Short mmCIF file of C-alpha atoms in Angstrom, two decimals:
data_model
loop_
_atom_site.label_atom_id
_atom_site.label_comp_id
_atom_site.label_asym_id
_atom_site.label_seq_id
_atom_site.Cartn_x
_atom_site.Cartn_y
_atom_site.Cartn_z
CA MET O 1 0.01 0.25 0.03
CA TYR O 2 1.45 3.05 -1.14
CA GLN O 3 2.26 5.75 1.84
CA ALA O 4 2.15 9.45 1.58
CA GLN O 5 5.09 11.03 2.18
CA LYS O 6 3.41 14.28 3.00
CA PRO O 7 -0.01 13.96 4.59
CA ILE O 8 -1.77 16.80 5.10
CA LYS O 9 -2.99 16.39 9.26
CA THR O 10 -4.76 19.36 10.18
CA VAL O 11 -7.32 21.96 8.76
CA ALA O 12 -5.22 24.72 9.20
CA SER O 13 -2.57 23.70 7.32
CA MET O 14 -4.73 23.09 4.42
CA LYS O 15 -6.47 26.36 4.71
CA GLU O 16 -2.64 27.88 4.41
CA ILE O 17 -2.91 25.99 1.32
CA LEU O 18 -6.72 27.00 -0.12
CA GLY O 19 -6.61 30.10 1.12
CA GLU O 20 -9.43 32.00 2.35
CA ASP O 21 -13.23 31.17 2.32
CA LEU O 22 -14.80 33.22 -0.31
CA PRO O 23 -17.42 34.97 0.56
CA SER O 24 -20.34 33.78 -2.06
CA GLN O 25 -19.43 30.23 -1.36
CA THR O 26 -20.11 30.25 2.49
CA ALA O 27 -23.52 32.74 1.90
CA LYS O 28 -24.87 30.49 -0.81
CA ILE O 29 -26.00 27.76 1.48
CA ILE O 30 -28.45 27.58 2.81
CA ASP O 31 -30.96 25.25 4.81
CA HIS O 32 -33.79 24.56 3.33
CA ILE O 33 -35.69 24.19 -0.30
CA ASP O 34 -36.08 27.31 -1.70
CA PRO O 35 -38.12 27.80 -5.57
CA HIS O 36 -34.31 27.71 -7.27
CA CYS O 37 -33.75 24.02 -5.55
CA ARG O 38 -37.24 22.60 -6.22
CA THR O 39 -37.22 23.62 -9.72
CA TRP O 40 -33.52 22.03 -10.37
CA ILE O 41 -34.74 18.69 -8.55
CA GLU O 42 -38.49 18.17 -10.25
CA LYS O 43 -35.89 18.52 -13.32
CA THR O 44 -33.43 16.01 -12.56
CA PRO O 45 -32.85 12.67 -14.08
CA PHE O 46 -29.60 11.62 -11.82
CA ILE O 47 -28.56 11.51 -8.77
CA THR O 48 -26.08 9.83 -6.26
CA ILE O 49 -26.07 9.53 -2.76
CA ALA O 50 -23.81 9.08 -0.43
CA THR O 51 -24.18 7.79 3.46
CA CYS O 52 -21.90 5.95 5.57
CA ASP O 53 -22.39 2.70 8.20
CA ALA O 54 -21.86 2.83 11.91
CA ASN O 55 -18.66 2.20 12.39
CA GLY O 56 -17.87 4.95 9.75
CA ASN O 57 -17.44 2.77 6.22
CA MET O 58 -19.02 4.86 2.99
CA ASP O 59 -20.87 3.90 0.21
CA VAL O 60 -21.82 6.24 -2.76
CA SER O 61 -24.75 4.72 -4.43
CA PRO O 62 -26.50 5.93 -8.34
CA LYS O 63 -30.28 6.54 -8.93
CA GLY O 64 -31.85 7.26 -11.70
CA ASP O 65 -34.94 7.85 -13.22
CA PRO O 66 -37.47 9.98 -15.75
CA ALA O 67 -37.22 13.87 -14.25
CA GLY O 68 -39.01 14.03 -11.54
CA PHE O 69 -38.69 10.80 -9.62
CA VAL O 70 -37.53 12.83 -6.57
CA LYS O 71 -40.41 14.13 -4.75
CA VAL O 72 -40.79 17.93 -3.26
CA LEU O 73 -42.55 17.08 -0.53
CA ASP O 74 -42.22 20.41 1.05
CA GLU O 75 -38.99 23.09 1.71
CA LYS O 76 -37.34 20.48 4.55
CA THR O 77 -38.73 16.87 3.62
CA LEU O 78 -37.98 15.03 0.00
CA ALA O 79 -38.38 11.54 -0.82
CA ILE O 80 -36.48 9.35 -2.90
CA PRO O 81 -38.39 5.85 -3.96
CA ASP O 82 -36.80 2.43 -4.51
CA ARG O 83 -36.32 0.99 -7.50
CA ILE O 84 -34.90 -2.96 -8.45
CA GLY O 85 -31.92 -3.30 -8.25
CA ASN O 86 -30.04 -5.99 -6.69
CA HIS O 87 -31.15 -6.20 -3.31
CA ARG O 88 -27.97 -5.71 -1.19
CA GLY O 89 -30.05 -2.44 0.09
CA ASP O 90 -26.24 -0.78 1.36
CA SER O 91 -28.18 2.66 1.51
CA PHE O 92 -30.70 0.99 3.44
CA THR O 93 -28.13 -0.18 5.29
CA ASN O 94 -26.38 2.73 6.10
CA ILE O 95 -28.93 4.75 6.93
CA ILE O 96 -30.68 2.74 9.27
CA GLU O 97 -27.20 2.53 11.40
CA ASN O 98 -26.62 6.65 10.34
CA PRO O 99 -28.93 9.02 9.42
CA ARG O 100 -26.65 10.94 7.75
CA ILE O 101 -26.62 11.68 3.50
CA GLY O 102 -25.57 13.19 0.38
CA ILE O 103 -27.09 14.03 -2.15
CA MET O 104 -25.75 15.51 -5.41
CA PHE O 105 -28.50 16.16 -8.03
CA THR O 106 -27.71 15.77 -11.68
CA ILE O 107 -29.22 17.23 -14.76
CA PRO O 108 -27.40 16.36 -18.72
CA MET O 109 -26.50 19.20 -20.52
CA ARG O 110 -25.56 21.58 -17.52
CA LYS O 111 -22.74 22.30 -15.27
CA GLU O 112 -23.19 23.07 -12.00
CA VAL O 113 -24.79 20.64 -9.37
CA ILE O 114 -26.92 20.38 -6.70
CA ARG O 115 -25.96 19.16 -3.56
CA VAL O 116 -27.70 18.32 -0.73
CA ASN O 117 -26.88 16.89 2.60
CA GLY O 118 -29.38 16.56 5.89
CA ALA O 119 -30.69 13.12 7.89
CA ALA O 120 -32.93 10.53 6.29
CA GLU O 121 -35.32 7.03 6.87
CA VAL O 122 -36.15 4.82 4.98
CA ILE O 123 -40.44 5.01 4.80
CA MET O 124 -43.54 2.44 3.91
CA ASP O 125 -46.08 4.94 3.67
CA ASP O 126 -48.41 4.26 1.31
CA ASP O 127 -49.26 8.48 0.14
CA ILE O 128 -45.44 8.41 -0.96
CA LEU O 129 -45.08 5.37 -2.57
CA ASP O 130 -48.52 5.88 -4.30
CA MET O 131 -46.80 9.12 -6.11
CA MET O 132 -44.08 6.58 -7.31
CA VAL O 133 -45.18 4.46 -9.60
CA VAL O 134 -43.47 4.00 -12.97
CA ASN O 135 -44.88 1.77 -15.64
CA THR O 136 -47.63 1.12 -13.45
CA HIS O 137 -44.80 -0.18 -10.55
CA ARG O 138 -44.96 1.12 -7.41
CA PRO O 139 -42.06 0.80 -5.08
CA ASP O 140 -42.13 -0.72 -1.67
CA LEU O 141 -39.57 1.57 0.02
CA ALA O 142 -38.46 5.00 -0.23
CA ILE O 143 -35.96 7.39 1.57
CA LEU O 144 -36.92 9.87 3.23
CA VAL O 145 -34.56 13.66 3.81
CA HIS O 146 -34.94 15.60 6.29
CA VAL O 147 -33.12 18.42 4.30
CA GLU O 148 -30.42 20.69 6.42
CA GLU O 149 -28.71 22.35 3.17
CA ALA O 150 -29.24 23.15 -0.42
CA PHE O 151 -26.44 24.51 -2.66
CA PHE O 152 -25.60 24.82 -6.23
CA HIS O 153 -22.00 23.86 -6.75
CA CYS O 154 -20.45 25.52 -10.01
CA GLY O 155 -19.51 23.51 -13.08
CA LYS O 156 -15.60 23.30 -12.79
CA SER O 157 -15.82 19.94 -12.28
CA MET O 158 -17.95 19.10 -15.89
CA ILE O 159 -15.98 22.05 -17.72
CA ARG O 160 -12.63 20.17 -17.24
CA SER O 161 -13.73 16.40 -17.68
CA HIS O 162 -16.33 17.30 -20.77
CA MET O 163 -18.43 15.32 -19.68
CA TRP O 164 -21.27 16.97 -21.88
CA GLN O 165 -19.36 17.19 -24.62
CA PRO O 166 -18.87 13.81 -26.81
CA GLU O 167 -16.82 14.68 -29.40
CA LYS O 168 -14.04 15.20 -26.35
CA TRP O 169 -14.92 11.96 -24.80
CA GLY O 170 -11.92 9.12 -25.17
CA SER O 171 -12.09 5.44 -26.11
CA ILE O 172 -13.56 3.12 -24.38
CA ASP O 173 -12.14 0.71 -26.31
CA GLY O 174 -10.54 -2.53 -23.86
CA LEU O 175 -12.71 -1.55 -21.14
CA SER O 176 -13.97 -4.84 -19.32
CA THR O 177 -17.90 -4.74 -19.52
CA TYR O 178 -20.01 -5.82 -16.78
CA ALA O 179 -20.49 -9.67 -17.14
CA GLU O 180 -16.50 -10.09 -17.47
CA ALA O 181 -16.07 -7.61 -14.34
CA LEU O 182 -19.01 -9.72 -12.25
CA LYS O 183 -17.07 -13.04 -13.73
CA ASP O 184 -13.58 -12.14 -12.45
CA HIS O 185 -14.27 -11.03 -9.27
CA GLY O 186 -16.97 -12.63 -8.24
CA ALA O 187 -15.06 -15.82 -9.28
CA LEU O 188 -18.37 -16.77 -10.29
CA PRO O 189 -18.52 -20.21 -12.54
CA ASP O 190 -21.44 -18.76 -15.18
CA PRO O 191 -19.78 -18.42 -18.81
CA VAL O 192 -19.40 -14.98 -19.14
CA ALA O 193 -21.60 -15.35 -22.39
CA ASP O 194 -24.37 -16.73 -20.29
CA LEU O 195 -23.73 -13.63 -17.71
CA GLU O 196 -24.09 -11.16 -21.03
CA ARG O 197 -27.06 -12.45 -21.44
CA ARG O 198 -28.73 -11.57 -18.31
CA MET O 199 -26.97 -8.48 -17.57
CA ALA O 200 -28.99 -7.41 -20.61
CA TYR O 201 -32.10 -9.15 -19.75
CA ASN O 202 -31.71 -7.47 -15.89
CA GLU O 203 -31.51 -3.90 -18.55
CA THR O 204 -34.68 -4.14 -20.24
CA ASP O 205 -37.06 -6.21 -18.50
CA ARG O 206 -36.48 -5.69 -14.93
CA LEU O 207 -35.73 -1.99 -14.36
CA TYR O 208 -39.61 -1.75 -12.71
#
């Protein structure tokens, strides 16, 4: 394992390098979902959720659905549907052990994102789940988020990565398929071709 030669051990040392906080960036953090944030969230088709278990083990999970799948219940509360997946429930397990949550809301072709931090619960409330039906499928569970911080994050990361500029994307030649990686990482006995067929079915017939 690589050992850092120049680790930064204190916040003060880090701030000496980064410099003072910009007033505009500290003042932008609000404690609720205002009209700007609400409109953004209602147009968002893709989010990432960060959670942490009782021992501090982290997890970041992607969630995607038609725009508006995250419901703004009021200025302090969001609801996120669960969709059929791998049955692991990593985010749910973490939230039950430790309610802290961070969410990033991404909209294609917009360089900025919105970040929301707060506390979460795993719920089965009928009135909320009924709002989340897609293709006649109603989720069994949802994440209820109690908003503590909400703010816009600038677009430099998207600009530097050329995320929305296909003409500048790198080649994907040489990347393993999901099935190839799954077979090797899990030491699975199944032939890759069988796994490929299973993954294809999962992505077309098992979305909801």
